């Protein structure tokens, strides 16, 4: 009979044996322990369910069928209905050895069906097979999760590189992204003190907003140089092309969403920012002419952050506006360009905006025009 030396550590598991017959319970405990497994014992279905619920979960359940109160079929049904044990390997170990009994057990979702009369070495071999199978499933799941995480990171990194390139082409530096991220965070923290926004702006949601912010002007990478770098005023046709950067950026992010295996929350917010941060509260903005709260909250926050940073930043075609004057511009846009509540949050956070703009400065005059 196999002993503990015959089982590699990876295939020595914790096995819950469920049987109302004390003799059978003791025999199975001895057999499994001799092979190196850790054995938990339960004299009935209710005790077994409590053991699994209280955790830690076993690697395998050996389950008798004929038990008073709750039979093995009922226990299996309960185990399969709970998320924590839905995939837990369950082997019926029973005196019922007719083919019809085995077929019923397997049909109900048992992983194997072993008669109590079977040879002990056969029992151990089939237990080992179930542990190997479960271990393979775990490894596959872990590898799949790792690959998906790597793919999500690669998508994020790729979009971040494009966002940085778009900022450089627009005559900006990475400091613009840092400042707008900080502004958005400051606005969101003030806004969540209002009961209406508390549920929408928890710590996790604010972190996603901050992560999304650098992608708001992603679409500028698709604007022709002759328009993006034009030093003078754009004509109507050129202005229409410039406005299309909102749609170009949103489309690029949407394609990344479609290619992802799972929903990526920060991309959803990034798409909202990219498409809608030039919408105006009164409906006079672009590209969709949205008004009021039809404009996504992420875009309403970015609208204030982006305009303030544009006003206080020097460009080859304009000087930086003093912070106090930029503050008045934001105030003047309340209820027309900007969401009134977001402007109120800006007023509360103004000292923080001022400090961010002074602390995170461009290292040198920006190159190009925008």
mmCIF file of C-alpha atoms in Angstrom:
data_model
loop_
_atom_site.group_PDB
_atom_site.id
_atom_site.type_symbol
_atom_site.label_atom_id
_atom_site.label_comp_id
_atom_site.label_asym_id
_atom_site.label_seq_id
_atom_site.Cartn_x
_atom_site.Cartn_y
_atom_site.Cartn_z
ATOM 1 C CA UNK A 1 0.000 0.000 0.000
ATOM 2 C CA UNK A 2 1.354 3.483 -0.827
ATOM 3 C CA UNK A 3 2.850 5.378 2.099
ATOM 4 C CA UNK A 4 3.669 9.017 2.767
ATOM 5 C CA UNK A 5 7.011 8.508 1.003
ATOM 6 C CA UNK A 6 5.216 7.638 -2.239
ATOM 7 C CA UNK A 7 3.355 10.965 -2.382
ATOM 8 C CA UNK A 8 5.174 14.162 -3.380
ATOM 9 C CA UNK A 9 4.344 17.087 -1.058
ATOM 10 C CA UNK A 10 2.329 18.844 -3.783
ATOM 11 C CA UNK A 11 -0.079 15.889 -3.844
ATOM 12 C CA UNK A 12 -0.582 15.587 -0.120
ATOM 13 C CA UNK A 13 -3.797 17.429 0.587
ATOM 14 C CA UNK A 14 -6.278 18.241 3.305
ATOM 15 C CA UNK A 15 -9.200 15.865 2.910
ATOM 16 C CA UNK A 16 -12.559 16.163 4.640
ATOM 17 C CA UNK A 17 -14.115 12.728 5.235
ATOM 18 C CA UNK A 18 -17.864 12.785 5.864
ATOM 19 C CA UNK A 19 -19.463 9.576 7.177
ATOM 20 C CA UNK A 20 -21.986 8.820 9.907
ATOM 21 C CA UNK A 21 -20.527 5.324 10.470
ATOM 22 C CA UNK A 22 -17.708 5.634 13.053
ATOM 23 C CA UNK A 23 -15.919 2.490 11.833
ATOM 24 C CA UNK A 24 -15.845 3.618 8.214
ATOM 25 C CA UNK A 25 -14.776 7.097 9.280
ATOM 26 C CA UNK A 26 -11.876 5.706 11.315
ATOM 27 C CA UNK A 27 -10.756 3.362 8.523
ATOM 28 C CA UNK A 28 -10.721 6.139 5.937
ATOM 29 C CA UNK A 29 -8.887 8.488 8.295
ATOM 30 C CA UNK A 30 -6.194 5.861 8.826
ATOM 31 C CA UNK A 31 -5.816 5.082 5.133
ATOM 32 C CA UNK A 32 -5.469 8.727 4.092
ATOM 33 C CA UNK A 33 -3.222 9.688 6.999
ATOM 34 C CA UNK A 34 -0.890 6.796 6.189
ATOM 35 C CA UNK A 35 -0.507 8.234 2.682
ATOM 36 C CA UNK A 36 0.494 11.626 4.088
ATOM 37 C CA UNK A 37 -2.779 13.507 3.832
ATOM 38 C CA UNK A 38 -4.162 15.760 6.554
ATOM 39 C CA UNK A 39 -7.603 14.436 7.463
ATOM 40 C CA UNK A 40 -10.616 16.312 8.801
ATOM 41 C CA UNK A 41 -13.592 14.251 9.951
ATOM 42 C CA UNK A 42 -17.293 15.087 10.019
ATOM 43 C CA UNK A 43 -19.949 12.613 11.247
ATOM 44 C CA UNK A 44 -22.736 14.162 9.173
ATOM 45 C CA UNK A 45 -23.692 16.576 6.408
ATOM 46 C CA UNK A 46 -24.455 19.588 8.598
ATOM 47 C CA UNK A 47 -21.069 19.320 10.337
ATOM 48 C CA UNK A 48 -19.338 19.003 6.964
ATOM 49 C CA UNK A 49 -20.972 22.172 5.642
ATOM 50 C CA UNK A 50 -19.962 24.066 8.782
ATOM 51 C CA UNK A 51 -16.381 22.821 8.422
ATOM 52 C CA UNK A 52 -16.203 24.053 4.818
ATOM 53 C CA UNK A 53 -17.880 27.374 5.646
ATOM 54 C CA UNK A 54 -15.630 28.106 8.629
ATOM 55 C CA UNK A 55 -12.519 27.241 6.616
ATOM 56 C CA UNK A 56 -9.913 26.861 5.605
ATOM 57 C CA UNK A 57 -11.502 24.830 2.823
ATOM 58 C CA UNK A 58 -10.184 21.285 2.290
ATOM 59 C CA UNK A 59 -8.597 20.223 -0.980
ATOM 60 C CA UNK A 60 -11.032 17.334 -1.381
ATOM 61 C CA UNK A 61 -14.229 15.997 0.212
ATOM 62 C CA UNK A 62 -14.866 12.239 0.631
ATOM 63 C CA UNK A 63 -18.630 12.064 1.065
ATOM 64 C CA UNK A 64 -20.857 9.186 2.149
ATOM 65 C CA UNK A 65 -24.290 9.029 0.519
ATOM 66 C CA UNK A 66 -26.546 7.289 3.049
ATOM 67 C CA UNK A 67 -26.579 9.528 6.105
ATOM 68 C CA UNK A 68 -29.450 10.557 8.398
ATOM 69 C CA UNK A 69 -30.792 14.107 8.341
ATOM 70 C CA UNK A 70 -28.968 15.245 5.222
ATOM 71 C CA UNK A 71 -27.790 12.667 2.724
ATOM 72 C CA UNK A 72 -24.719 12.980 0.531
ATOM 73 C CA UNK A 73 -26.669 14.174 -2.488
ATOM 74 C CA UNK A 74 -28.086 17.085 -0.490
ATOM 75 C CA UNK A 75 -24.661 17.954 0.897
ATOM 76 C CA UNK A 76 -23.226 17.992 -2.630
ATOM 77 C CA UNK A 77 -26.026 20.261 -3.825
ATOM 78 C CA UNK A 78 -25.303 22.728 -1.008
ATOM 79 C CA UNK A 79 -21.569 22.671 -1.684
ATOM 80 C CA UNK A 80 -22.101 23.374 -5.384
ATOM 81 C CA UNK A 81 -24.466 26.271 -4.614
ATOM 82 C CA UNK A 82 -21.908 28.209 -2.552
ATOM 83 C CA UNK A 83 -19.220 30.301 -4.349
ATOM 84 C CA UNK A 84 -16.520 29.235 -1.875
ATOM 85 C CA UNK A 85 -17.056 25.521 -2.530
ATOM 86 C CA UNK A 86 -18.583 25.411 -6.032
ATOM 87 C CA UNK A 87 -15.347 24.071 -7.525
ATOM 88 C CA UNK A 88 -14.293 21.961 -4.541
ATOM 89 C CA UNK A 89 -13.534 18.364 -5.633
ATOM 90 C CA UNK A 90 -16.106 15.987 -4.134
ATOM 91 C CA UNK A 91 -15.812 12.185 -4.274
ATOM 92 C CA UNK A 92 -18.698 9.975 -3.179
ATOM 93 C CA UNK A 93 -17.412 7.177 -0.944
ATOM 94 C CA UNK A 94 -20.345 4.892 -0.331
ATOM 95 C CA UNK A 95 -21.600 1.334 0.118
ATOM 96 C CA UNK A 96 -23.986 1.901 -2.809
ATOM 97 C CA UNK A 97 -22.145 0.192 -5.632
ATOM 98 C CA UNK A 98 -24.778 -0.256 -8.305
ATOM 99 C CA UNK A 99 -24.171 1.370 -11.681
ATOM 100 C CA UNK A 100 -27.365 3.388 -11.331
ATOM 101 C CA UNK A 101 -26.109 4.843 -8.028
ATOM 102 C CA UNK A 102 -22.759 5.795 -9.546
ATOM 103 C CA UNK A 103 -24.479 7.378 -12.560
ATOM 104 C CA UNK A 104 -26.703 9.443 -10.291
ATOM 105 C CA UNK A 105 -23.780 10.698 -8.221
ATOM 106 C CA UNK A 106 -21.756 11.726 -11.263
ATOM 107 C CA UNK A 107 -24.798 13.345 -12.879
ATOM 108 C CA UNK A 108 -25.339 15.478 -9.787
ATOM 109 C CA UNK A 109 -21.810 16.858 -10.080
ATOM 110 C CA UNK A 110 -19.534 14.557 -8.069
ATOM 111 C CA UNK A 111 -15.980 14.356 -9.392
ATOM 112 C CA UNK A 112 -15.713 10.616 -8.727
ATOM 113 C CA UNK A 113 -17.623 7.735 -7.158
ATOM 114 C CA UNK A 114 -15.784 5.105 -5.103
ATOM 115 C CA UNK A 115 -17.388 2.085 -3.488
ATOM 116 C CA UNK A 116 -16.394 1.439 0.115
ATOM 117 C CA UNK A 117 -15.669 -2.125 -0.920
ATOM 118 C CA UNK A 118 -12.960 -1.019 -3.364
ATOM 119 C CA UNK A 119 -9.306 -1.950 -2.824
ATOM 120 C CA UNK A 120 -7.501 0.591 -0.582
ATOM 121 C CA UNK A 121 -4.781 1.161 -3.178
ATOM 122 C CA UNK A 122 -7.435 1.928 -5.794
ATOM 123 C CA UNK A 123 -9.004 4.446 -3.401
ATOM 124 C CA UNK A 124 -5.659 6.181 -2.833
ATOM 125 C CA UNK A 125 -4.877 6.234 -6.551
ATOM 126 C CA UNK A 126 -8.196 7.856 -7.346
ATOM 127 C CA UNK A 127 -7.807 10.384 -4.538
ATOM 128 C CA UNK A 128 -4.385 11.229 -5.898
ATOM 129 C CA UNK A 129 -5.841 11.665 -9.402
ATOM 130 C CA UNK A 130 -8.408 14.125 -8.072
ATOM 131 C CA UNK A 131 -5.751 16.119 -6.214
ATOM 132 C CA UNK A 132 -3.585 16.224 -9.347
ATOM 133 C CA UNK A 133 -6.545 17.405 -11.381
ATOM 134 C CA UNK A 134 -7.399 20.115 -8.840
ATOM 135 C CA UNK A 135 -3.774 21.244 -8.707
ATOM 136 C CA UNK A 136 -3.650 21.474 -12.514
ATOM 137 C CA UNK A 137 -6.824 23.578 -12.529
ATOM 138 C CA UNK A 138 -5.342 25.943 -9.926
ATOM 139 C CA UNK A 139 -2.113 26.312 -11.882
ATOM 140 C CA UNK A 140 -4.026 27.002 -15.089
ATOM 141 C CA UNK A 141 -6.199 29.573 -13.341
ATOM 142 C CA UNK A 142 -3.186 31.293 -11.794
ATOM 143 C CA UNK A 143 -1.377 31.420 -15.129
ATOM 144 C CA UNK A 144 -4.479 32.730 -16.850
ATOM 145 C CA UNK A 145 -4.872 35.446 -14.209
ATOM 146 C CA UNK A 146 -1.210 36.387 -14.529
ATOM 147 C CA UNK A 147 -1.473 36.604 -18.325
ATOM 148 C CA UNK A 148 -4.617 38.727 -18.105
ATOM 149 C CA UNK A 149 -2.954 41.041 -15.588
ATOM 150 C CA UNK A 150 0.082 41.359 -17.855
ATOM 151 C CA UNK A 151 -2.162 42.107 -20.824
ATOM 152 C CA UNK A 152 -4.024 44.786 -18.883
ATOM 153 C CA UNK A 153 -0.731 46.325 -17.777
ATOM 154 C CA UNK A 154 0.593 46.259 -21.332
ATOM 155 C CA UNK A 155 -2.556 47.998 -22.561
ATOM 156 C CA UNK A 156 -2.264 50.597 -19.827
ATOM 157 C CA UNK A 157 1.419 51.179 -20.513
ATOM 158 C CA UNK A 158 0.782 51.445 -24.250
ATOM 159 C CA UNK A 159 -1.998 53.971 -23.793
ATOM 160 C CA UNK A 160 0.122 55.904 -21.286
ATOM 161 C CA UNK A 161 2.946 56.162 -23.844
ATOM 162 C CA UNK A 162 0.498 57.426 -26.462
ATOM 163 C CA UNK A 163 -0.904 59.951 -23.977
ATOM 164 C CA UNK A 164 2.612 61.227 -23.271
ATOM 165 C CA UNK A 165 3.321 61.535 -26.996
ATOM 166 C CA UNK A 166 0.060 63.425 -27.459
ATOM 167 C CA UNK A 167 1.046 65.840 -24.681
ATOM 168 C CA UNK A 168 4.459 66.442 -26.241
ATOM 169 C CA UNK A 169 2.917 67.090 -29.655
ATOM 170 C CA UNK A 170 0.601 69.637 -28.058
ATOM 171 C CA UNK A 171 3.537 71.593 -26.673
ATOM 172 C CA UNK A 172 3.097 70.194 -23.178
ATOM 173 C CA UNK A 173 5.218 68.082 -20.858
ATOM 174 C CA UNK A 174 4.507 65.254 -18.481
ATOM 175 C CA UNK A 175 4.066 67.853 -15.759
ATOM 176 C CA UNK A 176 0.721 68.826 -17.318
ATOM 177 C CA UNK A 177 -0.498 65.269 -16.721
ATOM 178 C CA UNK A 178 0.801 65.324 -13.153
ATOM 179 C CA UNK A 179 -0.934 68.613 -12.419
ATOM 180 C CA UNK A 180 -4.278 67.644 -13.937
ATOM 181 C CA UNK A 181 -4.182 64.359 -12.045
ATOM 182 C CA UNK A 182 -3.629 66.252 -8.797
ATOM 183 C CA UNK A 183 -6.345 68.798 -9.626
ATOM 184 C CA UNK A 184 -8.872 66.067 -10.386
ATOM 185 C CA UNK A 185 -8.058 64.329 -7.103
ATOM 186 C CA UNK A 186 -8.465 67.608 -5.171
ATOM 187 C CA UNK A 187 -11.833 68.302 -6.796
ATOM 188 C CA UNK A 188 -13.091 64.757 -6.206
ATOM 189 C CA UNK A 189 -12.113 64.839 -2.526
ATOM 190 C CA UNK A 190 -14.045 68.083 -2.005
ATOM 191 C CA UNK A 191 -17.022 66.848 -3.987
ATOM 192 C CA UNK A 192 -17.389 63.635 -2.005
ATOM 193 C CA UNK A 193 -18.080 65.632 1.181
ATOM 194 C CA UNK A 194 -21.490 66.301 -0.362
ATOM 195 C CA UNK A 195 -23.945 63.458 0.417
ATOM 196 C CA UNK A 196 -25.048 63.190 -3.210
ATOM 197 C CA UNK A 197 -21.528 62.280 -4.398
ATOM 198 C CA UNK A 198 -20.260 60.280 -1.433
ATOM 199 C CA UNK A 199 -21.088 56.890 -2.935
ATOM 200 C CA UNK A 200 -19.637 57.817 -6.351
ATOM 201 C CA UNK A 201 -16.317 59.098 -5.042
ATOM 202 C CA UNK A 202 -14.815 56.611 -2.637
ATOM 203 C CA UNK A 203 -11.064 56.113 -2.417
ATOM 204 C CA UNK A 204 -11.059 53.459 -5.146
ATOM 205 C CA UNK A 205 -13.100 55.594 -7.540
ATOM 206 C CA UNK A 206 -10.859 58.620 -6.994
ATOM 207 C CA UNK A 207 -7.791 56.458 -7.651
ATOM 208 C CA UNK A 208 -9.351 55.358 -10.953
ATOM 209 C CA UNK A 209 -10.071 58.970 -11.898
ATOM 210 C CA UNK A 210 -6.466 59.918 -11.219
ATOM 211 C CA UNK A 211 -5.204 56.972 -13.253
ATOM 212 C CA UNK A 212 -7.509 57.906 -16.141
ATOM 213 C CA UNK A 213 -6.643 61.604 -16.258
ATOM 214 C CA UNK A 214 -3.481 61.444 -18.457
ATOM 215 C CA UNK A 215 -5.531 59.959 -21.302
ATOM 216 C CA UNK A 216 -7.924 62.897 -21.659
ATOM 217 C CA UNK A 217 -6.058 64.386 -24.657
ATOM 218 C CA UNK A 218 -4.976 61.082 -26.184
ATOM 219 C CA UNK A 219 -6.704 61.952 -29.464
ATOM 220 C CA UNK A 220 -4.357 64.852 -30.200
ATOM 221 C CA UNK A 221 -1.855 62.320 -31.456
ATOM 222 C CA UNK A 222 -4.159 61.942 -34.473
ATOM 223 C CA UNK A 223 -4.289 65.661 -35.363
ATOM 224 C CA UNK A 224 -2.179 66.831 -38.292
ATOM 225 C CA UNK A 225 0.905 68.920 -37.459
ATOM 226 C CA UNK A 226 -0.209 71.812 -39.680
ATOM 227 C CA UNK A 227 -3.260 72.254 -37.443
ATOM 228 C CA UNK A 228 -1.821 71.291 -34.082
ATOM 229 C CA UNK A 229 1.217 73.552 -34.524
ATOM 230 C CA UNK A 230 -0.473 76.455 -36.287
ATOM 231 C CA UNK A 231 0.595 79.644 -34.426
ATOM 232 C CA UNK A 232 -2.421 81.704 -35.421
ATOM 233 C CA UNK A 233 -6.155 81.308 -35.130
ATOM 234 C CA UNK A 234 -7.679 78.189 -36.685
ATOM 235 C CA UNK A 235 -10.251 78.611 -39.439
ATOM 236 C CA UNK A 236 -13.619 76.834 -39.258
ATOM 237 C CA UNK A 237 -12.437 73.739 -41.098
ATOM 238 C CA UNK A 238 -9.270 73.462 -39.027
ATOM 239 C CA UNK A 239 -11.224 73.979 -35.818
ATOM 240 C CA UNK A 240 -13.555 71.117 -36.756
ATOM 241 C CA UNK A 241 -10.521 68.871 -37.237
ATOM 242 C CA UNK A 242 -9.068 69.988 -33.892
ATOM 243 C CA UNK A 243 -12.343 69.195 -32.137
ATOM 244 C CA UNK A 244 -12.198 65.658 -33.516
ATOM 245 C CA UNK A 245 -9.391 64.813 -31.064
ATOM 246 C CA UNK A 246 -12.111 64.020 -28.522
ATOM 247 C CA UNK A 247 -13.587 61.337 -30.781
ATOM 248 C CA UNK A 248 -10.198 59.990 -31.868
ATOM 249 C CA UNK A 249 -9.124 59.503 -28.245
ATOM 250 C CA UNK A 250 -12.417 57.950 -27.167
ATOM 251 C CA UNK A 251 -12.348 55.576 -30.142
ATOM 252 C CA UNK A 252 -8.789 54.433 -29.350
ATOM 253 C CA UNK A 253 -9.732 53.681 -25.745
ATOM 254 C CA UNK A 254 -12.923 51.913 -26.827
ATOM 255 C CA UNK A 255 -10.908 49.621 -29.091
ATOM 256 C CA UNK A 256 -8.638 48.798 -26.156
ATOM 257 C CA UNK A 257 -11.754 47.988 -24.092
ATOM 258 C CA UNK A 258 -13.081 45.621 -26.764
ATOM 259 C CA UNK A 259 -9.780 43.762 -26.942
ATOM 260 C CA UNK A 260 -9.555 43.297 -23.177
ATOM 261 C CA UNK A 261 -10.758 39.989 -21.738
ATOM 262 C CA UNK A 262 -12.488 41.779 -18.847
ATOM 263 C CA UNK A 263 -13.882 45.217 -18.139
ATOM 264 C CA UNK A 264 -11.143 47.631 -17.079
ATOM 265 C CA UNK A 265 -12.807 50.353 -14.968
ATOM 266 C CA UNK A 266 -10.159 53.034 -15.477
ATOM 267 C CA UNK A 267 -10.555 52.745 -19.275
ATOM 268 C CA UNK A 268 -14.274 53.433 -18.960
ATOM 269 C CA UNK A 269 -13.523 56.646 -17.073
ATOM 270 C CA UNK A 270 -10.673 57.538 -19.424
ATOM 271 C CA UNK A 271 -13.026 57.218 -22.396
ATOM 272 C CA UNK A 272 -15.515 59.546 -20.705
ATOM 273 C CA UNK A 273 -12.786 62.120 -20.075
ATOM 274 C CA UNK A 274 -11.354 61.860 -23.587
ATOM 275 C CA UNK A 275 -14.711 62.283 -25.312
ATOM 276 C CA UNK A 276 -16.493 64.753 -23.053
ATOM 277 C CA UNK A 277 -14.004 67.066 -21.294
ATOM 278 C CA UNK A 278 -14.820 69.852 -23.806
ATOM 279 C CA UNK A 279 -18.576 69.634 -23.230
ATOM 280 C CA UNK A 280 -20.114 72.705 -21.534
ATOM 281 C CA UNK A 281 -22.667 72.695 -18.758
ATOM 282 C CA UNK A 282 -25.000 74.838 -20.889
ATOM 283 C CA UNK A 283 -24.781 72.483 -23.877
ATOM 284 C CA UNK A 284 -22.548 74.689 -26.036
ATOM 285 C CA UNK A 285 -19.508 72.391 -26.002
ATOM 286 C CA UNK A 286 -18.388 69.516 -28.228
ATOM 287 C CA UNK A 287 -18.428 66.846 -29.637
ATOM 288 C CA UNK A 288 -21.957 65.829 -28.590
ATOM 289 C CA UNK A 289 -23.477 69.052 -27.269
ATOM 290 C CA UNK A 290 -24.207 67.410 -23.919
ATOM 291 C CA UNK A 291 -25.585 69.602 -21.141
ATOM 292 C CA UNK A 292 -25.807 69.434 -17.366
ATOM 293 C CA UNK A 293 -25.504 66.054 -15.728
ATOM 294 C CA UNK A 294 -25.686 64.297 -19.083
ATOM 295 C CA UNK A 295 -21.959 65.085 -19.135
ATOM 296 C CA UNK A 296 -20.145 62.293 -17.237
ATOM 297 C CA UNK A 297 -18.851 63.374 -13.845
ATOM 298 C CA UNK A 298 -15.277 62.389 -14.759
ATOM 299 C CA UNK A 299 -15.398 64.783 -17.719
ATOM 300 C CA UNK A 300 -16.896 67.603 -15.622
ATOM 301 C CA UNK A 301 -13.998 67.299 -13.184
ATOM 302 C CA UNK A 302 -11.433 67.206 -15.976
ATOM 303 C CA UNK A 303 -12.983 70.264 -17.667
ATOM 304 C CA UNK A 304 -12.115 72.472 -14.681
ATOM 305 C CA UNK A 305 -8.715 70.856 -14.120
ATOM 306 C CA UNK A 306 -7.709 71.120 -17.790
ATOM 307 C CA UNK A 307 -8.839 74.720 -18.301
ATOM 308 C CA UNK A 308 -7.175 75.934 -15.101
ATOM 309 C CA UNK A 309 -3.888 74.311 -16.080
ATOM 310 C CA UNK A 310 -4.079 75.714 -19.604
ATOM 311 C CA UNK A 311 -4.674 79.203 -18.220
ATOM 312 C CA UNK A 312 -1.754 79.192 -15.764
ATOM 313 C CA UNK A 313 0.719 77.514 -18.140
ATOM 314 C CA UNK A 314 2.907 79.400 -20.616
ATOM 315 C CA UNK A 315 2.812 78.469 -24.279
ATOM 316 C CA UNK A 316 4.773 79.878 -27.218
ATOM 317 C CA UNK A 317 1.614 81.625 -28.365
ATOM 318 C CA UNK A 318 0.570 83.008 -24.937
ATOM 319 C CA UNK A 319 1.846 83.960 -21.530
ATOM 320 C CA UNK A 320 0.780 82.222 -18.340
ATOM 321 C CA UNK A 321 -2.140 83.855 -16.599
ATOM 322 C CA UNK A 322 -1.686 84.717 -12.892
ATOM 323 C CA UNK A 323 -3.386 82.139 -10.710
ATOM 324 C CA UNK A 324 -5.836 84.644 -9.244
ATOM 325 C CA UNK A 325 -6.984 85.664 -12.730
ATOM 326 C CA UNK A 326 -7.374 82.030 -13.766
ATOM 327 C CA UNK A 327 -9.514 81.559 -10.655
ATOM 328 C CA UNK A 328 -11.821 84.344 -11.858
ATOM 329 C CA UNK A 329 -12.129 82.718 -15.286
ATOM 330 C CA UNK A 330 -13.250 79.460 -13.669
ATOM 331 C CA UNK A 331 -15.690 81.355 -11.466
ATOM 332 C CA UNK A 332 -17.050 83.188 -14.490
ATOM 333 C CA UNK A 333 -17.748 79.883 -16.238
ATOM 334 C CA UNK A 334 -19.924 78.595 -13.387
ATOM 335 C CA UNK A 335 -23.226 77.348 -14.770
ATOM 336 C CA UNK A 336 -22.185 78.023 -18.370
ATOM 337 C CA UNK A 337 -18.923 76.227 -19.127
ATOM 338 C CA UNK A 338 -18.608 74.316 -15.859
ATOM 339 C CA UNK A 339 -20.805 72.319 -13.491
ATOM 340 C CA UNK A 340 -21.691 74.763 -10.664
ATOM 341 C CA UNK A 341 -21.048 72.124 -7.993
ATOM 342 C CA UNK A 342 -17.597 71.360 -9.419
ATOM 343 C CA UNK A 343 -16.777 75.089 -9.441
ATOM 344 C CA UNK A 344 -17.828 75.231 -5.775
ATOM 345 C CA UNK A 345 -15.443 72.338 -5.111
ATOM 346 C CA UNK A 346 -12.744 74.236 -7.020
ATOM 347 C CA UNK A 347 -13.293 77.267 -4.781
ATOM 348 C CA UNK A 348 -12.833 75.086 -1.703
ATOM 349 C CA UNK A 349 -9.701 73.516 -3.204
ATOM 350 C CA UNK A 350 -8.234 76.686 -4.726
ATOM 351 C CA UNK A 351 -5.316 76.932 -2.286
ATOM 352 C CA UNK A 352 -4.438 73.340 -3.145
ATOM 353 C CA UNK A 353 -4.644 74.128 -6.890
ATOM 354 C CA UNK A 354 -2.358 77.106 -6.354
ATOM 355 C CA UNK A 355 0.148 74.978 -4.422
ATOM 356 C CA UNK A 356 0.106 72.201 -7.050
ATOM 357 C CA UNK A 357 0.725 74.687 -9.880
ATOM 358 C CA UNK A 358 3.666 76.194 -8.002
ATOM 359 C CA UNK A 359 5.133 72.864 -6.958
ATOM 360 C CA UNK A 360 4.781 70.874 -10.206
ATOM 361 C CA UNK A 361 6.345 73.268 -12.708
ATOM 362 C CA UNK A 362 7.509 72.633 -16.254
ATOM 363 C CA UNK A 363 11.293 72.153 -16.256
ATOM 364 C CA UNK A 364 11.771 74.291 -19.374
ATOM 365 C CA UNK A 365 9.672 76.323 -21.811
ATOM 366 C CA UNK A 366 7.480 73.990 -23.855
ATOM 367 C CA UNK A 367 8.406 73.241 -27.427
ATOM 368 C CA UNK A 368 5.972 73.675 -30.310
ATOM 369 C CA UNK A 369 2.477 75.064 -30.336
ATOM 370 C CA UNK A 370 -0.936 73.671 -29.637
#
